[in-house]
mmCIF file of C-alpha atoms and ligand atoms in Angstrom:
data_model
loop_
_atom_site.group_PDB
_atom_site.id
_atom_site.type_symbol
_atom_site.label_atom_id
_atom_site.label_comp_id
_atom_site.label_asym_id
_atom_site.label_seq_id
_atom_site.Cartn_x
_atom_site.Cartn_y
_atom_site.Cartn_z
ATOM 1 C CA MET A 1 -6.735 0.736 -9.696
ATOM 2 C CA GLY A 2 -5.492 -0.487 -6.546
ATOM 3 C CA TYR A 3 -6.131 0.439 -2.735
ATOM 4 C CA ILE A 4 -2.604 1.664 -3.089
ATOM 5 C CA ASP A 5 -1.189 3.343 -6.347
ATOM 6 C CA VAL A 6 2.209 4.747 -6.352
ATOM 7 C CA ILE A 7 2.509 6.200 -9.676
ATOM 8 C CA HIS A 8 6.020 7.600 -11.112
ATOM 9 C CA GLU A 9 6.889 8.456 -7.602
ATOM 10 C CA VAL A 10 10.175 10.275 -7.150
ATOM 11 C CA LYS A 11 11.945 11.423 -3.742
ATOM 12 C CA ARG A 12 15.447 13.293 -3.895
ATOM 13 C CA TYR A 13 17.846 14.102 -0.866
ATOM 14 C CA LYS A 14 20.005 16.813 -1.079
ATOM 15 C CA SER A 15 23.238 16.918 1.051
ATOM 16 C CA GLY A 16 25.308 20.048 0.136
ATOM 17 C CA GLY A 17 25.470 20.573 -3.508
ATOM 18 C CA ALA A 18 24.616 16.932 -4.157
ATOM 19 C CA SER A 19 21.364 15.237 -4.827
ATOM 20 C CA LEU A 20 20.578 11.803 -4.559
ATOM 21 C CA VAL A 21 17.821 9.869 -6.078
ATOM 22 C CA ALA A 22 16.232 7.232 -3.364
ATOM 23 C CA ASN A 23 13.255 6.530 -5.182
ATOM 24 C CA ASN A 24 13.482 6.683 -8.838
ATOM 25 C CA ASP A 25 9.925 6.786 -11.137
ATOM 26 C CA VAL A 26 8.531 3.991 -8.667
ATOM 27 C CA THR A 27 5.457 2.756 -9.843
ATOM 28 C CA PHE A 28 3.425 -0.251 -8.647
ATOM 29 C CA SER A 29 -0.465 -1.285 -7.027
ATOM 30 C CA ILE A 30 -1.349 -2.907 -3.979
ATOM 31 C CA LEU A 31 -4.788 -4.565 -3.291
ATOM 32 C CA GLN A 32 -6.738 -3.745 0.019
ATOM 33 C CA GLY A 33 -5.796 -6.222 2.836
ATOM 34 C CA GLU A 34 -2.986 -7.564 0.884
ATOM 35 C CA LEU A 35 -0.039 -8.504 2.396
ATOM 36 C CA VAL A 36 3.159 -7.351 0.687
ATOM 37 C CA VAL A 37 6.894 -8.048 1.443
ATOM 38 C CA ILE A 38 9.311 -5.645 -0.032
ATOM 39 C CA LEU A 39 12.368 -6.694 -0.699
ATOM 40 C CA GLY A 40 16.039 -5.278 -1.727
ATOM 41 C CA ALA A 41 19.712 -4.674 -1.062
ATOM 42 C CA SER A 42 20.787 -1.756 1.433
ATOM 43 C CA GLY A 43 20.139 1.754 0.362
ATOM 44 C CA THR A 44 17.909 0.578 -2.286
ATOM 45 C CA GLY A 45 15.082 3.066 -0.876
ATOM 46 C CA LYS A 46 12.683 0.469 1.018
ATOM 47 C CA SER A 47 12.682 2.985 3.869
ATOM 48 C CA THR A 48 12.149 6.302 2.007
ATOM 49 C CA LEU A 49 9.193 4.365 0.115
ATOM 50 C CA LEU A 50 7.489 3.282 3.064
ATOM 51 C CA ASN A 51 8.124 6.958 4.571
ATOM 52 C CA VAL A 52 6.110 8.326 1.550
ATOM 53 C CA ILE A 53 3.361 5.798 1.704
ATOM 54 C CA GLY A 54 3.053 6.607 5.520
ATOM 55 C CA GLY A 55 2.968 10.097 5.057
ATOM 56 C CA MET A 56 6.019 10.818 6.983
ATOM 57 C CA ASP A 57 7.784 11.930 4.095
ATOM 58 C CA GLY A 58 6.886 13.772 1.021
ATOM 59 C CA CYS A 59 7.971 12.553 -2.531
ATOM 60 C CA ASP A 60 9.320 15.355 -5.174
ATOM 61 C CA GLU A 61 7.722 13.803 -7.968
ATOM 62 C CA GLY A 62 4.523 11.326 -8.738
ATOM 63 C CA ASP A 63 1.489 10.403 -7.257
ATOM 64 C CA VAL A 64 0.667 8.260 -3.954
ATOM 65 C CA ILE A 65 -3.014 7.350 -4.344
ATOM 66 C CA VAL A 66 -4.212 5.963 -0.961
ATOM 67 C CA ASP A 67 -8.041 4.475 -1.198
ATOM 68 C CA GLY A 68 -8.694 7.208 -3.533
ATOM 69 C CA GLU A 69 -7.178 10.092 -2.086
ATOM 70 C CA ASN A 70 -3.761 11.560 -3.380
ATOM 71 C CA ILE A 71 -1.823 11.792 -0.117
ATOM 72 C CA ALA A 72 1.323 13.321 -2.161
ATOM 73 C CA LYS A 73 -0.989 16.476 -2.748
ATOM 74 C CA TYR A 74 -1.645 16.280 1.235
ATOM 75 C CA ASN A 75 -1.154 19.641 3.312
ATOM 76 C CA ALA A 76 0.562 19.132 6.726
ATOM 77 C CA LYS A 77 -2.635 18.971 8.642
ATOM 78 C CA GLU A 78 -4.225 16.567 6.152
ATOM 79 C CA LEU A 79 -1.005 14.029 6.299
ATOM 80 C CA THR A 80 -1.316 14.533 10.262
ATOM 81 C CA GLU A 81 -4.688 13.318 10.649
ATOM 82 C CA TYR A 82 -4.028 10.313 7.925
ATOM 83 C CA ARG A 83 -1.001 9.042 9.977
ATOM 84 C CA ARG A 84 -3.141 9.605 12.849
ATOM 85 C CA LEU A 85 -6.363 7.415 11.978
ATOM 86 C CA ASP A 86 -4.731 5.298 9.179
ATOM 87 C CA VAL A 87 -1.283 3.829 9.380
ATOM 88 C CA GLY A 88 0.357 1.856 11.823
ATOM 89 C CA PHE A 89 4.030 2.273 11.303
ATOM 90 C CA VAL A 90 7.075 0.083 12.358
ATOM 91 C CA PHE A 91 10.140 1.808 12.240
ATOM 92 C CA GLN A 92 13.319 0.301 11.450
ATOM 93 C CA PHE A 93 15.068 1.276 14.654
ATOM 94 C CA TYR A 94 11.697 1.423 16.886
ATOM 95 C CA ASN A 95 11.495 4.969 17.561
ATOM 96 C CA LEU A 96 9.709 4.328 21.213
ATOM 97 C CA VAL A 97 9.401 7.302 23.706
ATOM 98 C CA PRO A 98 12.304 7.029 26.381
ATOM 99 C CA ASN A 99 10.738 8.220 29.068
ATOM 100 C CA LEU A 100 7.389 6.300 28.659
ATOM 101 C CA THR A 101 7.028 2.562 29.921
ATOM 102 C CA ALA A 102 6.311 -0.353 27.339
ATOM 103 C CA LEU A 103 2.367 -0.061 28.223
ATOM 104 C CA GLU A 104 2.419 3.692 28.194
ATOM 105 C CA ASN A 105 4.120 3.540 24.569
ATOM 106 C CA VAL A 106 1.375 1.456 23.006
ATOM 107 C CA GLU A 107 -1.523 3.538 24.991
ATOM 108 C CA MET A 108 0.413 6.646 23.364
ATOM 109 C CA ALA A 109 -1.033 5.297 20.059
ATOM 110 C CA SER A 110 -4.223 3.576 21.010
ATOM 111 C CA GLU A 111 -5.575 6.494 22.826
ATOM 112 C CA ILE A 112 -5.388 9.062 19.559
ATOM 113 C CA VAL A 113 -7.954 6.583 17.458
ATOM 114 C CA PRO A 114 -11.681 6.081 17.684
ATOM 115 C CA TYR A 115 -11.273 1.848 17.844
ATOM 116 C CA SER A 116 -8.314 0.504 19.362
ATOM 117 C CA ASN A 117 -7.221 -3.173 20.512
ATOM 118 C CA ASP A 118 -6.253 -3.051 24.269
ATOM 119 C CA PRO A 119 -2.928 -2.398 24.716
ATOM 120 C CA MET A 120 -2.185 -4.957 27.290
ATOM 121 C CA GLU A 121 -3.858 -7.739 25.289
ATOM 122 C CA VAL A 122 -1.230 -6.453 22.455
ATOM 123 C CA LEU A 123 1.627 -6.710 24.463
ATOM 124 C CA ALA A 124 0.585 -9.761 25.391
ATOM 125 C CA SER A 125 0.085 -11.046 22.094
ATOM 126 C CA VAL A 126 4.031 -10.161 21.596
ATOM 127 C CA GLY A 127 4.809 -11.954 24.450
ATOM 128 C CA LEU A 128 5.495 -8.783 26.824
ATOM 129 C CA SER A 129 2.967 -9.030 29.751
ATOM 130 C CA ASN A 130 5.263 -9.405 32.137
ATOM 131 C CA ARG A 131 7.803 -6.197 30.240
ATOM 132 C CA CYS A 132 4.687 -3.726 30.721
ATOM 133 C CA ASP A 133 6.171 -1.191 33.351
ATOM 134 C CA ASN A 134 9.855 -1.297 31.922
ATOM 135 C CA PHE A 135 11.338 1.778 30.298
ATOM 136 C CA PRO A 136 12.716 0.982 26.473
ATOM 137 C CA SER A 137 16.389 1.518 27.980
ATOM 138 C CA GLN A 138 15.640 -1.405 30.387
ATOM 139 C CA LEU A 139 14.077 -3.663 27.185
ATOM 140 C CA SER A 140 16.296 -5.794 24.722
ATOM 141 C CA GLY A 141 16.873 -4.929 21.424
ATOM 142 C CA GLY A 142 14.103 -7.417 20.281
ATOM 143 C CA GLU A 143 11.921 -6.433 23.003
ATOM 144 C CA GLN A 144 11.829 -2.831 21.970
ATOM 145 C CA GLN A 145 10.782 -3.881 18.500
ATOM 146 C CA ARG A 146 8.067 -5.984 19.993
ATOM 147 C CA VAL A 147 6.924 -2.964 21.891
ATOM 148 C CA ALA A 148 6.887 -0.834 18.711
ATOM 149 C CA ILE A 149 4.806 -3.739 16.861
ATOM 150 C CA ALA A 150 2.270 -3.790 19.824
ATOM 151 C CA ARG A 151 2.161 0.334 19.356
ATOM 152 C CA ALA A 152 1.086 -0.309 15.711
ATOM 153 C CA VAL A 153 -0.967 -3.026 15.950
ATOM 154 C CA ALA A 154 -3.204 -1.361 18.489
ATOM 155 C CA LYS A 155 -4.225 1.508 16.604
ATOM 156 C CA ARG A 156 -5.978 -1.354 14.399
ATOM 157 C CA PRO A 157 -4.621 0.549 11.753
ATOM 158 C CA LYS A 158 -5.915 0.257 7.863
ATOM 159 C CA ILE A 159 -2.569 0.326 6.833
ATOM 160 C CA LEU A 160 0.540 -1.136 8.926
ATOM 161 C CA LEU A 161 4.137 -0.451 7.472
ATOM 162 C CA CYS A 162 6.468 -2.679 8.915
ATOM 163 C CA ASP A 163 10.202 -1.623 8.388
ATOM 164 C CA GLU A 164 12.643 -4.698 9.179
ATOM 165 C CA PRO A 165 9.720 -5.909 12.020
ATOM 166 C CA THR A 166 11.705 -9.151 12.454
ATOM 167 C CA GLY A 167 15.431 -7.930 12.242
ATOM 168 C CA ALA A 168 16.267 -7.643 15.874
ATOM 169 C CA LEU A 169 14.024 -11.097 16.734
ATOM 170 C CA ASP A 170 15.172 -14.719 16.709
ATOM 171 C CA TYR A 171 13.861 -17.483 14.795
ATOM 172 C CA LYS A 172 10.970 -18.197 17.350
ATOM 173 C CA THR A 173 9.786 -14.588 18.083
ATOM 174 C CA GLY A 174 10.313 -13.628 14.524
ATOM 175 C CA LYS A 175 7.704 -16.219 13.481
ATOM 176 C CA GLN A 176 5.477 -14.962 16.142
ATOM 177 C CA VAL A 177 5.634 -11.520 14.988
ATOM 178 C CA LEU A 178 5.306 -12.289 11.505
ATOM 179 C CA HIS A 179 2.257 -14.457 12.425
ATOM 180 C CA ILE A 180 0.693 -11.414 14.150
ATOM 181 C CA LEU A 181 0.985 -9.466 10.863
ATOM 182 C CA GLN A 182 -0.695 -12.152 8.835
ATOM 183 C CA ASN A 183 -3.474 -11.926 11.210
ATOM 184 C CA MET A 184 -3.515 -8.060 10.715
ATOM 185 C CA SER A 185 -4.489 -8.929 6.832
ATOM 186 C CA ARG A 186 -6.207 -12.256 6.838
ATOM 187 C CA LYS A 187 -8.484 -11.497 9.690
ATOM 188 C CA HIS A 188 -8.591 -7.655 10.012
ATOM 189 C CA GLY A 189 -8.368 -6.872 6.522
ATOM 190 C CA ALA A 190 -5.496 -4.477 7.026
ATOM 191 C CA THR A 191 -2.927 -3.849 3.797
ATOM 192 C CA VAL A 192 0.359 -4.851 5.531
ATOM 193 C CA LEU A 193 3.582 -3.782 3.950
ATOM 194 C CA ILE A 194 6.955 -5.402 5.449
ATOM 195 C CA VAL A 195 10.430 -4.435 4.193
ATOM 196 C CA THR A 196 12.803 -7.173 4.944
ATOM 197 C CA HIS A 197 16.023 -8.301 3.802
ATOM 198 C CA ASN A 198 14.996 -11.697 4.626
ATOM 199 C CA SER A 199 13.897 -13.189 1.443
ATOM 200 C CA ALA A 200 13.058 -16.336 3.030
ATOM 201 C CA ILE A 201 10.065 -14.418 4.262
ATOM 202 C CA ALA A 202 8.319 -14.100 0.636
ATOM 203 C CA PRO A 203 6.472 -16.882 0.392
ATOM 204 C CA ILE A 204 3.893 -15.749 3.084
ATOM 205 C CA ALA A 205 3.066 -12.559 1.029
ATOM 206 C CA ASP A 206 0.331 -11.907 -1.413
ATOM 207 C CA ARG A 207 2.548 -9.771 -3.571
ATOM 208 C CA VAL A 208 6.438 -9.621 -3.467
ATOM 209 C CA ILE A 209 8.039 -5.987 -4.514
ATOM 210 C CA ARG A 210 11.957 -6.284 -5.131
ATOM 211 C CA MET A 211 13.903 -2.984 -5.408
ATOM 212 C CA ARG A 212 17.093 -2.500 -7.148
ATOM 213 C CA ASP A 213 18.707 1.116 -7.533
ATOM 214 C CA ALA A 214 16.092 3.169 -6.010
ATOM 215 C CA ARG A 215 13.807 1.583 -8.773
ATOM 216 C CA ILE A 216 11.205 -1.241 -8.817
ATOM 217 C CA ALA A 217 13.082 -4.363 -10.174
ATOM 218 C CA SER A 218 9.802 -6.769 -9.929
ATOM 219 C CA VAL A 219 6.753 -7.008 -8.643
ATOM 220 C CA ASN A 220 5.034 -10.967 -8.329
ATOM 221 C CA ARG A 221 1.740 -12.086 -7.142
ATOM 222 C CA ASN A 222 1.452 -15.133 -5.209
ATOM 223 C CA ALA A 223 -1.350 -17.044 -5.673
ATOM 224 C CA ASN A 224 -0.653 -19.626 -3.007
ATOM 225 C CA PRO A 225 0.777 -17.523 -0.162
ATOM 226 C CA ARG A 226 2.106 -19.870 2.667
ATOM 227 C CA ASN A 227 1.331 -19.690 6.447
ATOM 228 C CA VAL A 228 3.884 -18.180 8.714
ATOM 229 C CA ASP A 229 3.962 -22.007 10.305
ATOM 230 C CA GLN A 230 5.151 -23.653 7.000
ATOM 231 C CA LEU A 231 8.084 -21.027 6.821
ATOM 232 C CA GLU A 232 11.590 -22.219 7.216
ATOM 233 C CA TRP A 233 14.645 -20.186 7.536
HETATM 234 N N1 LIG B 301 17.560 11.850 5.094
HETATM 235 C C1 LIG B 301 18.108 11.745 3.953
HETATM 236 N N2 LIG B 301 19.099 12.659 3.557
HETATM 237 C C2 LIG B 301 20.117 12.021 2.717
HETATM 238 N N3 LIG B 301 19.969 10.794 2.274
HETATM 239 C C3 LIG B 301 19.431 9.837 2.738
HETATM 240 C C4 LIG B 301 18.489 10.102 3.651
HETATM 241 N N4 LIG B 301 17.917 9.064 4.070
HETATM 242 C C5 LIG B 301 18.320 8.114 2.959
HETATM 243 N N5 LIG B 301 19.153 8.539 2.186
HETATM 244 C C6 LIG B 301 19.663 8.012 1.539
HETATM 245 O O1 LIG B 301 18.886 7.412 0.231
HETATM 246 C C7 LIG B 301 19.104 6.237 -0.031
HETATM 247 C C8 LIG B 301 17.953 4.949 0.031
HETATM 248 O O2 LIG B 301 17.668 5.249 1.859
HETATM 249 P P1 LIG B 301 16.776 3.791 2.476
HETATM 250 O O3 LIG B 301 17.143 4.635 3.894
HETATM 251 O O4 LIG B 301 15.369 4.466 1.729
HETATM 252 O O5 LIG B 301 17.289 2.505 1.790
HETATM 253 P P2 LIG B 301 17.008 1.235 2.578
HETATM 254 O O6 LIG B 301 16.660 0.325 1.259
HETATM 255 O O7 LIG B 301 15.568 1.039 3.611
HETATM 256 O O8 LIG B 301 18.334 0.545 3.483
HETATM 257 P P3 LIG B 301 18.277 -0.469 4.588
HETATM 258 O O9 LIG B 301 18.060 -1.862 3.909
HETATM 259 O O10 LIG B 301 19.899 -0.246 4.805
HETATM 260 O O11 LIG B 301 17.840 0.017 5.475
HETATM 261 C C9 LIG B 301 20.238 5.820 0.489
HETATM 262 O O12 LIG B 301 21.455 6.195 -0.558
HETATM 263 C C10 LIG B 301 20.535 6.908 1.834
HETATM 264 O O13 LIG B 301 21.833 7.142 2.268
HETATM 265 MG MG1 LIG B 302 15.796 1.056 5.862
#
């Protein structure tokens, strides 16, 4: 038994008469505090899987056990509670609230949990101290991505789910962000899942999961994960 056990999970999308299987009999386990990298080509079901684990979306079959609880059987109220208290989510397309400033976007997350990190400090850690009062539309893509990461980290979540968190970032900023995510696992004991196309990130992971055609292609445990500083890509 792991901390997160995904067991025979299936997710289908129906559009018109057709049905598409986005996650097909997905099974794997993750231990508490692990840093996990999920790799796979576009359309293989990575975001779908993250959404199911984060309680953003339900699955059609199977079980998703998180810390002993089957969230696949949760009702809407239980899912809301789970997302609010336990999960930090960095969306592939940021999903910042457009009419709130960077600081307010982060505060929105930190205010809903009992123990949070200071929003200003977290924004500083992603290099945005001087952009706090700007609205998302006034920020570059990479800056918006960093606000989204600050927002997720500010909650001190038990589970941190990151969909392409460095996709819009340059090399140096990308490394900075990976450093923060690795620290969340190493120093704060959060279980961190990172979805990425960039296989060069894989050496920092405790576990690497590869997806192909909506299925798990392989799961590899990394006995000696690298520090982010040792990464090159
Ligand atoms: N809401 C939806 N309705 C219908 N089909 C969907 C929906 N969301 C995703 N899909 C389909 O499910 C499959 C998996 O999508 P998903 O977004 O999980 O892929 P991904 O691995 O995250 O891809 P990418 O790397 O491009 O982000 C794709 O074929 C996609 O078109
Ligand atoms: Mg995706």
